[in-house]
Amino acid sequence: MTTPFLSTQNLAKSYRGQAVLEKLELQIEAQQRYSIQGPSGCGKSTLLRLLAGLESPDAGTIQLEGQVASTAGKILLPPWRRKTQMVFQDLGLWPTRTVLQHVVDMRKAGQLPNPKAEGQKILAQLGLDGLEKRRPAHLSGGEARRLAFARVMAMEPKLILLDEAFSSLDAENREQGFQLLEQVIANTQAAVLLVTHDPLEAERLGGTCLHMQNGGLHCA
Amino acid sequence: MLDARTGLLLWRSLWMASAAGLFAIALGWPYAIFACRFQFPGASLFRMLMPLPLLLPPLMVAQAWFGLSHMTGPWASVFTFGVCYAPLPALMAARSLRHQSASSHHAALLLGPRFALFEMLRISFLPALVGGCFAFLFSSADFAVPDYFATVGDLFHVYAAEIFGHSRNDDFTAGATASLPLLLLGFLALLGCAHLQHKQNNFETQGGPAPAPLRLPTWRLSIGLGMSALLLLLLLAPLGRIVFETGMQGPLSDRSWLEVSGQAFHDAVSRGRADVLRTLSYAGLAGLFCLLLAPLWAHMLLHSKGKIRMLLLVALTLPLLVPSVALGFGSILMFNQPWLDSFYLSIWPPALLVAGRFLPVAVWVLVARMSRSPRNQEEVAALAGCSSWLRIFRYHLGPMRSTWFLAAGLVVAFGVRELDFAILLPAANQSAAVRYYNALHFSRDNFVAAYGLVLAVLLFLPVMLHAWWLNFTQSTDDNSLS
């Protein structure tokens, strides 16, 4: 039996005394696709933040490649050592950095070779060539989304977390977003975990569909 | 006006003010970043204390640091100004850090704390620079601190003292004319700041959650110690020295420190009461003006765009950046008319000056708070047919009364602290700041220190009351939730 890339045991998190996640169990295998559906405020984004190491759980553990990454109240493996990248709903681009600096920063942080040359290659692949010197405020919505995915691609992560990354888009742009994601997955061979409130998005991604209810996960 | 001596004075003022601005950035910028965005013991206390050094009269800080280190000369003035005005870059940077998008911070954090820190530095650099520009302008227009260090050490002059010197021979027109270079400098700096702020707007997000403070367990202690050292430099050391000076006595005295200090405070209250009350009367009146005017200005700024907004900003901020001495000369020239005698000698001119000069402070405080409240609250009231007046004062300001009163309280505090035009205007001559200035120049007894501390308590009061009220309402909210 192989060790899953990521697994959680009895994960729990509460805010102001109200339980958001309770005894949550999840296993993510390498290079697989997962989606979690659930209504707004059910704790989907909280789960992603716990998996990314941006917050610590109140109880339970998170293991990454067999190593304990987070346990009750503690983050043992910091976010930057988890080989995980995240695409946020509002993209989370760095307003002071240019398009090229976004990808170069990622490759430098990951100590990957040829940050600039590879960065330019990635930008060209995602149709951002010619925009290298622009800052996010001067990009269109579609360009900004491409940059968010280029940033993820530059890091070559093993797990990509998508936090309602397509929720605010119309059908056409959503499809373009998924095509972009397919491109990134093909390049990085990463596992993907998408959280969404839209069943159509989960269906479009494919892979394992899970449903979040009462703080736990169930197969959809 | 452009002779060699004047040129030399201007040059000296400019380099001193530039050095003070840079020093203020060096102290205030890291203070804001660590206090606002890092987790360490007492971080909230450091955030609360951030604006306090700005409320201390620079002359009092100069007195304290001279007592502590015996430093004198231009560099002592630079140091004092840097310490006094460090909260300006700190507050500006803190504001921008609160407006950083949480997700962009988290995206940087996924790369490492170094990247998260760089992103904080980048996002807060321009605001810190704007704060440094303000520190530069205030330093270049201050004559009292260089004058003090020139009195206790080697003689040197600055350009602001040259302007003030015209009051000694009652040549107010020459004084107003001599203020023009500093006025021009203020205007240019304001345009520069407006440009930087316009650029900064692209980097900030409105609404949404603020990023959580960064947790670096291994660095907690070092950050706490570094911040304590900064706070010692900015606030605790000068205040501690002044407290010590209240009970300082000669070697032949047989009284205890407590006895001497108690007597000094008794003297400060009994001898200085009338001046404090007069100061509070005109500063309080100015506060009342701003209580009414600041929300209207804030509302106009929040609802205007492009060039109109820029014009409003420049018109609002200019009185704050004009040398205070120049405002004093201007008022004398305008109001010192035979038919305006009773008005000229009343508390109205200083009250109007304080209100006009410090209204921007009140407006900024309100704009920062009002921009965080959802716009649709007001829009719903508009749809219900409420008048603009009701919309602003009931629905917009209603939930933020403590900030509203803080804004007016800060105007009162800055009015109490104001020395430069108070020396010039007869109606403000018998004020707390002028008495402190005179007492410091004519003697260095315990009274001066005790009087300074009484003033400091008055100046800190609005910020402390606001912090207490916020804690009180927050704990009440928490209790009702649980």
XYZ file of C-alpha atoms in Angstrom:
702
model
C 0.000 0.000 0.000
C 1.465 3.367 -1.003
C 1.423 6.389 1.301
C -1.000 9.077 0.084
C 0.527 12.455 -0.728
C -1.668 14.108 1.902
C -3.954 12.744 4.587
C -5.870 14.179 7.522
C -6.982 12.395 10.668
C -9.766 13.659 12.965
C -9.203 17.219 11.806
C -11.201 19.817 13.745
C -11.363 23.604 13.669
C -13.724 26.052 15.300
C -14.150 29.833 15.310
C -15.560 31.654 18.342
C -16.754 28.408 19.832
C -18.571 27.322 16.677
C -17.251 24.105 15.116
C -16.458 24.491 11.408
C -14.650 21.194 10.826
C -15.190 18.077 12.934
C -13.302 14.767 12.783
C -12.567 15.362 9.114
C -10.802 12.578 7.225
C -9.310 13.141 3.766
C -6.748 11.371 1.599
C -5.198 12.888 -1.482
C -3.198 10.680 -3.789
C -0.465 12.121 -5.987
C -1.544 13.385 -9.427
C -5.259 12.828 -8.688
C -8.156 15.275 -8.888
C -10.556 16.027 -6.066
C -13.381 18.466 -5.624
C -15.223 19.439 -2.482
C -18.695 20.922 -2.774
C -20.649 22.622 -0.084
C -22.667 25.725 0.698
C -20.956 29.025 1.555
C -19.568 29.155 5.080
C -19.453 25.366 5.586
C -15.657 25.397 6.099
C -14.313 24.590 2.625
C -11.853 27.497 2.562
C -10.861 26.791 6.169
C -9.935 23.253 5.141
C -7.722 24.566 2.318
C -6.018 27.014 4.678
C -5.307 24.173 7.102
C -3.918 21.973 4.310
C -1.723 24.817 3.035
C -0.389 25.425 6.551
C -1.749 28.954 6.789
C -3.623 27.979 9.966
C -3.242 25.252 12.548
C -6.050 22.806 13.419
C -7.623 22.696 16.880
C -7.389 18.911 16.891
C -6.269 16.097 14.605
C -3.280 15.863 12.279
C -2.335 16.577 8.688
C 0.321 14.364 7.114
C 2.241 15.183 3.960
C 4.106 12.315 2.289
C 3.928 10.413 5.564
C 5.346 13.259 7.648
C 3.207 15.077 10.244
C 2.778 18.612 8.893
C 0.229 20.031 11.368
C -1.136 18.860 14.646
C -3.402 20.376 17.323
C -2.445 24.059 17.619
C 0.888 23.559 15.839
C 2.241 23.936 12.326
C 5.213 21.592 12.143
C 5.868 21.948 8.420
C 5.529 25.608 7.415
C 3.522 26.521 4.278
C 6.623 27.147 2.173
C 7.903 23.586 2.672
C 4.684 21.807 1.700
C 5.157 21.784 -2.107
C 1.639 23.175 -2.246
C 0.326 26.158 -4.161
C -3.023 27.864 -3.982
C -5.181 29.840 -6.404
C -7.386 32.220 -4.444
C -10.851 33.423 -5.391
C -9.507 36.987 -5.734
C -6.265 35.531 -7.199
C -3.991 37.111 -4.582
C -1.584 38.651 -7.080
C 1.176 40.884 -5.736
C 0.219 44.444 -6.663
C 3.768 45.812 -6.523
C 5.358 43.098 -8.719
C 5.396 42.920 -12.490
C 4.095 39.907 -14.417
C 7.610 38.545 -14.966
C 8.610 39.164 -11.351
C 5.632 37.059 -10.228
C 6.944 33.925 -11.929
C 10.640 34.642 -11.310
C 9.942 35.090 -7.577
C 8.241 31.703 -7.501
C 11.120 29.907 -9.168
C 13.676 31.639 -6.958
C 11.717 30.705 -3.844
C 11.563 27.095 -5.009
C 15.292 27.210 -5.874
C 14.414 26.028 -9.375
C 16.879 26.505 -12.247
C 16.851 29.383 -14.760
C 14.230 31.531 -13.059
C 14.102 34.201 -15.737
C 14.330 32.066 -18.866
C 11.897 29.470 -17.540
C 9.624 32.228 -16.274
C 9.455 33.779 -19.728
C 8.740 30.355 -21.228
C 5.829 29.824 -18.834
C 4.423 33.265 -19.583
C 4.596 32.510 -23.316
C 2.876 29.162 -22.762
C -0.023 30.876 -20.988
C -0.270 33.718 -23.485
C 1.229 36.402 -21.266
C 4.251 37.241 -23.431
C 4.530 40.940 -24.113
C 3.003 41.776 -20.721
C 6.139 41.040 -18.677
C 6.544 44.559 -17.373
C 2.919 45.202 -16.428
C 1.643 45.206 -12.882
C -1.624 43.436 -11.896
C -3.590 46.698 -11.777
C -2.956 47.062 -15.508
C -4.075 43.562 -16.542
C -7.522 42.511 -17.714
C -9.476 39.969 -15.646
C -8.511 37.106 -17.978
C -4.835 38.103 -18.021
C -4.771 38.316 -14.232
C -6.251 34.796 -14.002
C -3.641 33.493 -16.442
C -0.952 35.101 -14.294
C -2.323 33.402 -11.164
C -1.999 30.031 -12.939
C 1.409 30.929 -14.384
C 2.572 31.616 -10.847
C 1.428 28.182 -9.730
C 3.023 26.531 -12.757
C 6.338 28.257 -12.110
C 6.600 26.679 -8.671
C 6.078 23.096 -9.924
C 4.024 22.122 -6.849
C 2.819 18.618 -6.003
C -0.603 19.823 -4.873
C -2.667 22.705 -6.247
C -5.437 24.050 -4.036
C -8.175 26.008 -5.803
C -10.316 28.134 -3.503
C -13.488 28.923 -5.494
C -11.081 29.911 -8.260
C -13.763 29.980 -10.973
C -16.817 30.972 -8.952
C -17.065 34.557 -10.055
C -16.780 33.766 -13.783
C -19.384 33.387 -16.496
C -19.636 30.072 -18.386
C -17.254 31.036 -21.199
C -14.527 32.382 -18.940
C -14.957 29.436 -16.597
C -14.282 27.040 -19.460
C -11.160 29.039 -20.389
C -10.117 28.815 -16.735
C -10.467 25.038 -16.772
C -8.453 24.803 -19.990
C -5.768 26.828 -18.270
C -5.879 24.469 -15.313
C -5.551 21.446 -17.603
C -2.440 23.048 -19.095
C -0.955 23.590 -15.628
C -1.776 20.031 -14.522
C -0.211 18.614 -17.684
C 2.970 20.594 -16.993
C 3.308 19.994 -13.267
C 1.715 16.542 -12.806
C 0.297 17.906 -9.550
C -2.699 16.669 -7.591
C -5.603 19.127 -7.563
C -8.139 19.941 -4.869
C -10.917 22.315 -5.891
C -13.446 23.692 -3.446
C -16.617 25.085 -4.935
C -20.299 25.550 -4.272
C -21.139 24.757 -7.897
C -21.734 21.045 -8.831
C -21.025 21.849 -12.494
C -17.453 22.901 -11.659
C -16.868 19.717 -9.700
C -18.199 17.700 -12.629
C -15.999 19.611 -15.099
C -12.856 18.917 -13.077
C -13.556 15.191 -12.851
C -11.874 12.848 -10.361
C -13.286 12.280 -6.878
C -16.230 14.463 -5.854
C -16.734 15.012 -2.135
C -19.450 16.872 -0.270
C -18.903 18.827 2.907
C -21.639 18.641 5.507
C -21.702 19.233 9.269
C -17.942 19.727 9.331
C -17.134 16.387 7.676
C -16.642 15.021 4.149
C -18.849 12.493 2.364
C -18.658 11.016 -1.115
C -21.020 12.922 -3.435
C 15.935 87.459 0.592
C 18.368 85.439 -1.477
C 21.626 86.640 0.094
C 24.384 84.199 1.044
C 23.379 84.057 4.715
C 19.752 83.284 3.931
C 20.837 80.673 1.400
C 23.045 79.033 4.014
C 20.201 78.984 6.541
C 17.831 77.498 3.980
C 20.392 74.867 3.034
C 20.968 73.961 6.690
C 17.222 73.689 7.305
C 16.806 71.502 4.233
C 19.529 69.001 5.072
C 18.463 68.842 8.692
C 14.844 68.246 7.718
C 15.868 65.639 5.102
C 17.950 63.775 7.657
C 15.084 63.994 10.164
C 12.629 62.636 7.569
C 14.931 59.708 6.760
C 15.494 59.003 10.448
C 11.727 59.096 11.064
C 11.262 56.515 8.274
C 14.064 54.352 9.676
C 12.312 54.281 13.061
C 8.655 54.330 12.082
C 8.541 51.969 9.093
C 9.888 48.856 10.844
C 7.840 49.730 13.926
C 4.641 49.639 11.859
C 5.524 46.423 10.040
C 6.378 44.505 13.191
C 3.569 45.964 15.336
C 0.869 45.397 12.716
C 1.889 42.212 10.979
C 3.955 40.053 13.322
C 2.858 38.035 16.297
C 4.894 38.669 19.452
C 4.101 39.332 23.114
C 2.343 42.696 23.581
C 1.899 43.437 19.869
C -1.490 45.085 20.451
C 0.017 47.388 23.087
C 2.737 48.448 20.643
C 0.051 49.195 18.048
C -1.881 51.298 20.555
C 1.217 53.266 21.565
C 2.269 53.934 17.957
C 0.793 57.465 17.602
C 1.749 58.715 21.075
C 5.256 60.086 20.335
C 3.647 62.378 17.760
C 1.535 63.962 20.475
C 4.514 64.816 22.686
C 5.665 68.414 22.173
C 9.029 68.240 20.315
C 10.445 70.763 22.761
C 9.755 68.398 25.647
C 11.443 65.547 23.784
C 14.418 67.833 23.120
C 14.596 68.693 26.826
C 14.465 64.992 27.752
C 17.143 63.869 25.285
C 19.424 66.736 26.245
C 19.048 65.607 29.847
C 19.771 62.003 28.890
C 22.692 62.472 26.515
C 23.768 66.145 26.639
C 23.754 66.173 22.863
C 23.458 69.571 21.182
C 23.809 71.159 17.762
C 22.026 70.449 14.455
C 22.287 66.651 14.797
C 20.522 66.797 18.165
C 17.646 68.583 16.417
C 17.669 65.954 13.658
C 17.492 63.201 16.255
C 14.656 64.908 18.154
C 12.593 65.520 15.021
C 13.179 61.944 13.851
C 11.942 60.570 17.162
C 8.950 62.946 17.338
C 7.768 62.422 13.783
C 8.503 58.672 13.460
C 4.784 57.958 14.033
C 3.980 59.673 10.712
C 5.647 57.046 8.478
C 4.570 54.408 10.990
C 0.886 55.356 10.842
C 0.902 55.705 7.056
C 2.632 52.345 6.617
C 0.296 50.714 9.138
C -2.700 51.961 7.197
C -1.403 50.494 3.936
C -0.584 47.189 5.632
C -4.176 46.967 6.836
C -5.267 47.401 3.222
C -3.002 44.665 1.868
C -5.030 41.882 0.292
C -5.046 38.853 2.612
C -4.724 36.459 -0.306
C -1.687 38.218 -1.803
C -0.045 37.989 1.634
C -0.893 34.293 1.847
C 0.389 33.688 -1.691
C 3.708 35.236 -0.608
C 3.688 33.249 2.627
C 3.445 30.022 0.627
C 6.903 30.932 -0.708
C 8.371 31.732 2.695
C 8.394 34.386 5.434
C 11.125 36.292 3.596
C 8.817 36.783 0.610
C 5.916 37.733 2.879
C 8.147 40.336 4.552
C 9.346 41.697 1.181
C 5.726 42.039 0.077
C 4.921 43.957 3.283
C 7.932 46.205 2.669
C 6.899 46.860 -0.912
C 3.273 47.557 -0.080
C 4.146 50.002 2.712
C 7.165 51.720 1.158
C 5.369 54.592 -0.592
C 3.168 55.427 2.424
C 6.246 55.402 4.672
C 7.876 57.782 2.183
C 4.830 60.074 2.323
C 5.078 60.022 6.133
C 8.772 60.862 5.798
C 7.865 63.825 3.536
C 5.495 65.138 6.199
C 8.213 64.686 8.835
C 10.569 66.640 6.548
C 8.090 69.511 6.247
C 7.270 69.718 9.948
C 10.974 69.592 10.814
C 11.881 72.320 8.319
C 9.219 74.652 9.755
C 10.025 74.140 13.456
C 12.157 76.813 15.078
C 11.697 75.955 18.759
C 13.789 72.770 18.896
C 16.887 74.125 17.064
C 16.504 77.277 19.138
C 16.571 75.181 22.331
C 19.654 73.202 21.304
C 21.366 76.440 20.227
C 20.644 77.853 23.697
C 22.006 74.898 25.671
C 24.934 74.220 23.289
C 26.815 75.877 20.456
C 24.906 78.594 18.638
C 23.402 77.764 15.229
C 20.443 79.087 13.273
C 17.851 77.582 10.992
C 15.600 79.210 8.437
C 12.421 78.861 10.547
C 14.112 80.852 13.329
C 14.928 83.540 10.763
C 11.218 83.781 9.905
C 10.253 83.873 13.559
C 12.878 86.564 14.185
C 10.788 89.072 12.232
C 8.201 89.008 15.023
C 10.743 90.557 17.407
C 10.684 93.846 15.491
C 6.975 93.499 14.658
C 7.720 93.228 10.928
C 4.929 90.784 10.143
C 4.932 91.461 6.412
C 8.623 90.537 6.196
C 7.843 87.431 8.264
C 5.066 86.386 5.911
C 7.315 87.027 2.877
C 10.177 85.060 4.411
C 7.793 82.117 4.861
C 7.288 81.837 1.108
C 10.170 79.382 0.397
C 8.838 76.989 3.040
C 5.315 77.507 1.728
C 6.486 76.607 -1.770
C 8.342 73.607 -0.391
C 5.156 72.453 1.364
C 3.148 72.808 -1.810
C 5.693 70.867 -3.877
C 5.923 68.143 -1.255
C 2.152 67.910 -1.174
C 1.991 67.424 -4.935
C 4.704 64.762 -4.659
C 2.803 63.019 -1.861
C -0.435 63.136 -3.867
C 1.382 61.476 -6.796
C 2.800 58.774 -4.524
C -0.604 58.192 -2.941
C -2.202 57.889 -6.387
C 0.368 55.219 -7.270
C -0.226 53.497 -3.947
C -3.970 53.207 -4.613
C -3.184 50.490 -7.197
C -1.513 48.405 -4.505
C -4.245 48.458 -1.884
C -7.518 46.644 -1.619
C -10.724 48.076 -0.183
C -12.751 45.773 2.024
C -12.080 42.078 2.547
C -10.336 40.545 5.528
C -7.000 41.960 6.669
C -4.097 39.489 6.626
C -3.437 37.732 9.915
C -0.196 38.581 11.757
C 2.778 36.424 10.811
C 3.727 33.728 13.321
C 7.435 33.071 13.576
C 7.867 31.261 16.904
C 11.677 31.303 16.837
C 11.778 35.066 16.216
C 9.081 36.116 18.702
C 11.498 37.048 21.464
C 13.919 38.916 19.175
C 11.058 40.887 17.605
C 9.653 41.695 21.058
C 13.063 42.907 22.257
C 13.688 44.969 19.116
C 10.274 46.598 19.386
C 10.830 47.330 23.081
C 14.100 49.050 22.178
C 12.285 51.153 19.577
C 9.543 52.081 22.029
C 12.158 52.994 24.613
C 13.740 55.362 22.123
C 10.474 56.869 20.902
C 8.483 57.208 24.100
C 9.668 55.596 27.292
C 13.146 57.139 27.555
C 11.978 60.758 27.034
C 8.993 60.309 29.343
C 11.118 58.541 31.956
C 13.677 61.329 31.881
C 11.005 63.995 32.323
C 9.508 62.069 35.247
C 12.989 61.911 36.778
C 13.481 65.645 36.261
C 10.351 66.486 38.244
C 12.200 65.462 41.414
C 15.762 66.379 40.442
C 17.582 68.609 42.939
C 20.965 70.029 43.791
C 23.547 68.142 45.840
C 22.944 70.294 48.934
C 19.213 69.658 49.071
C 17.995 67.459 51.904
C 14.539 66.791 50.478
C 13.591 63.438 48.971
C 12.908 62.988 45.236
C 9.234 62.334 45.997
C 8.892 65.546 48.020
C 10.445 67.649 45.273
C 8.402 65.931 42.566
C 5.169 66.359 44.528
C 5.905 70.066 44.994
C 6.671 70.397 41.258
C 3.324 68.874 40.278
C 1.559 71.081 42.827
C 3.242 74.153 41.271
C 2.456 72.936 37.747
C -1.230 72.602 38.531
C -1.586 75.806 40.580
C 0.629 78.105 38.454
C -0.255 76.688 35.083
C -3.978 76.042 35.563
C -5.194 79.291 33.990
C -3.031 78.780 30.885
C -4.141 75.184 30.497
C -7.789 76.227 30.780
C -7.364 78.989 28.219
C -5.605 76.570 25.852
C -8.341 74.013 26.349
C -10.993 76.630 25.637
C -9.674 77.536 22.178
C -8.478 74.006 21.334
C -11.839 72.632 22.509
C -13.690 75.122 20.346
C -11.547 74.000 17.399
C -12.402 70.397 18.248
C -16.105 71.258 18.129
C -15.687 72.841 14.695
C -13.949 69.722 13.460
C -16.578 67.462 15.004
C -18.970 69.037 12.547
C -16.696 69.740 9.580
C -14.563 66.596 9.458
C -17.439 64.205 8.582
C -18.551 66.513 5.762
C -15.023 66.682 4.338
C -14.550 62.933 4.754
C -17.858 62.327 2.985
C -16.869 64.619 0.113
C -13.490 62.884 -0.245
C -15.047 59.435 -0.237
C -17.608 60.412 -2.856
C -15.334 62.355 -5.193
C -13.073 60.998 -7.902
C -10.077 61.917 -10.044
C -9.020 65.547 -10.222
C -11.800 66.823 -7.952
C -10.639 64.460 -5.219
C -7.049 65.556 -5.731
C -8.060 69.234 -5.494
C -10.031 68.570 -2.334
C -7.070 66.741 -0.849
C -4.640 69.547 -1.664
C -7.007 72.214 -0.306
C -7.526 70.236 2.871
C -3.890 69.366 3.523
C -2.175 72.624 2.635
C -2.852 74.407 5.980
C -1.169 71.515 7.776
C 1.950 71.791 5.657
C 2.251 75.562 5.744
C 4.742 76.604 8.450
C 2.788 77.366 11.574
C 4.708 80.616 12.027
C 3.497 81.716 8.607
C -0.096 81.068 9.647
C 0.552 83.215 12.718
C 1.933 86.091 10.637
C -0.937 85.773 8.170
C -3.509 85.939 10.961
C -1.883 89.007 12.499
C -1.854 90.786 9.156
C -5.477 89.852 8.524
C -7.143 90.276 11.906
C -5.036 92.920 13.623
C -7.308 95.785 12.464
C -8.750 98.504 14.695
C -12.331 97.500 13.848
C -11.604 93.820 14.666
C -9.984 94.493 18.045
C -12.371 92.539 20.247
C -12.357 89.574 17.828
C -8.554 89.652 17.496
C -8.065 89.410 21.258
C -10.736 86.761 21.779
C -10.187 82.983 21.631
C -11.745 82.851 18.136
C -8.586 83.463 16.030
C -6.535 80.687 17.723
C -9.578 78.392 17.651
C -10.037 78.979 13.910
C -6.317 78.514 13.273
C -6.188 75.252 15.222
C -9.316 73.993 13.446
C -8.042 74.956 9.989
C -4.568 73.582 10.525
C -5.521 70.270 12.132
C -8.792 69.528 10.334
C -6.867 67.236 7.903
C -5.849 64.995 10.803
C -9.503 64.580 11.817
C -10.595 64.020 8.221
C -7.951 61.333 7.577
C -8.907 59.468 10.718
C -12.546 59.510 9.633
C -11.836 58.645 5.988
C -9.788 55.625 7.062
C -12.675 54.397 9.228
C -15.557 55.387 6.940
C -13.983 53.705 3.904
C -14.184 50.401 5.771
C -17.936 50.555 6.306
C -20.064 49.093 3.490
C -21.263 51.759 1.099
C -24.650 50.096 0.713
C -25.564 51.019 4.322
C -25.728 54.612 3.202
C -27.281 53.751 -0.144
C -30.185 51.962 1.540
C -30.800 55.100 3.606
C -30.668 57.182 0.401
C -33.233 54.904 -1.243
C -35.455 55.385 1.805
C -35.332 59.139 1.140
C -33.100 60.195 4.081
C -31.391 63.564 3.717
C -27.609 63.722 3.182
C -27.267 65.147 6.679
C -29.046 62.138 8.230
C -27.146 59.696 6.049
C -23.783 61.047 7.132
C -24.415 61.699 10.793
C -26.800 58.887 11.690
C -26.142 55.951 9.372
C -22.505 56.500 8.474
C -21.110 57.968 11.697
C -23.552 56.330 14.083
C -21.674 53.034 14.365
C -18.292 54.779 14.585
C -18.871 57.424 17.229
C -15.662 56.613 19.085
C -13.595 57.291 15.933
C -15.555 60.480 15.349
C -14.756 61.733 18.844
C -11.159 60.548 18.520
C -10.812 62.671 15.368
C -12.023 65.766 17.224
C -9.968 64.822 20.293
C -6.813 64.713 18.184
C -7.512 68.235 16.950
C -7.784 69.365 20.580
C -4.534 67.551 21.437
C -2.630 69.094 18.520
C -4.102 72.481 19.436
C -2.777 72.142 22.979
C 0.624 71.070 21.609
C 0.861 73.939 19.090
C 3.545 76.432 19.987
C 4.649 78.316 16.891
C 1.625 80.482 16.153
C 0.624 80.580 19.825
C 3.765 82.616 20.517
C 2.782 85.126 17.855
C -0.936 85.567 18.467
C -1.708 87.712 21.512
C -4.907 85.743 22.144
C -2.889 82.536 22.453
C 0.092 83.999 24.285
C -1.174 82.849 27.643
C -1.338 79.244 26.586
C 0.132 76.079 28.014
C 2.659 75.591 25.204
C 3.958 79.177 25.434
C 4.268 78.951 29.222
C 6.227 75.719 28.788
C 8.479 77.352 26.166
C 9.163 80.363 28.370
C 9.702 78.280 31.499
C 12.153 76.039 29.673
C 14.151 78.969 28.337
C 14.259 80.946 31.537
C 14.875 78.083 33.965
C 15.251 74.332 34.059
C 13.504 73.653 37.294
C 11.249 70.820 38.331
C 8.217 72.884 37.418
C 9.078 72.638 33.699
C 9.221 68.848 33.800
C 6.051 68.502 35.864
C 4.197 70.953 33.645
C 5.364 69.029 30.564
C 4.026 65.805 32.028
C 0.664 67.389 32.854
C 0.483 68.462 29.203
C 1.523 64.986 28.034
C -1.346 63.426 30.011
C -3.767 65.871 28.395
C -2.345 65.104 24.942
C -2.496 61.339 25.360
C -6.043 61.441 26.707
C -7.987 61.200 23.394
C -5.980 58.209 22.123
C -6.146 56.443 25.496
C -9.880 57.033 25.884
C -10.488 55.762 22.364
C -8.430 52.610 22.990
C -10.234 52.028 26.304
C -13.641 52.514 24.675
C -12.788 50.094 21.849
C -11.647 47.453 24.352
C -14.757 48.043 26.441
C -17.178 47.726 23.522
C -15.278 44.718 22.161
C -15.456 42.876 25.481
C -19.169 43.748 25.749
C -19.698 42.327 22.243
C -17.771 39.164 23.148
C -19.834 38.725 26.330
C -23.082 39.126 24.450
C -21.894 36.609 21.837
C -20.926 34.025 24.390
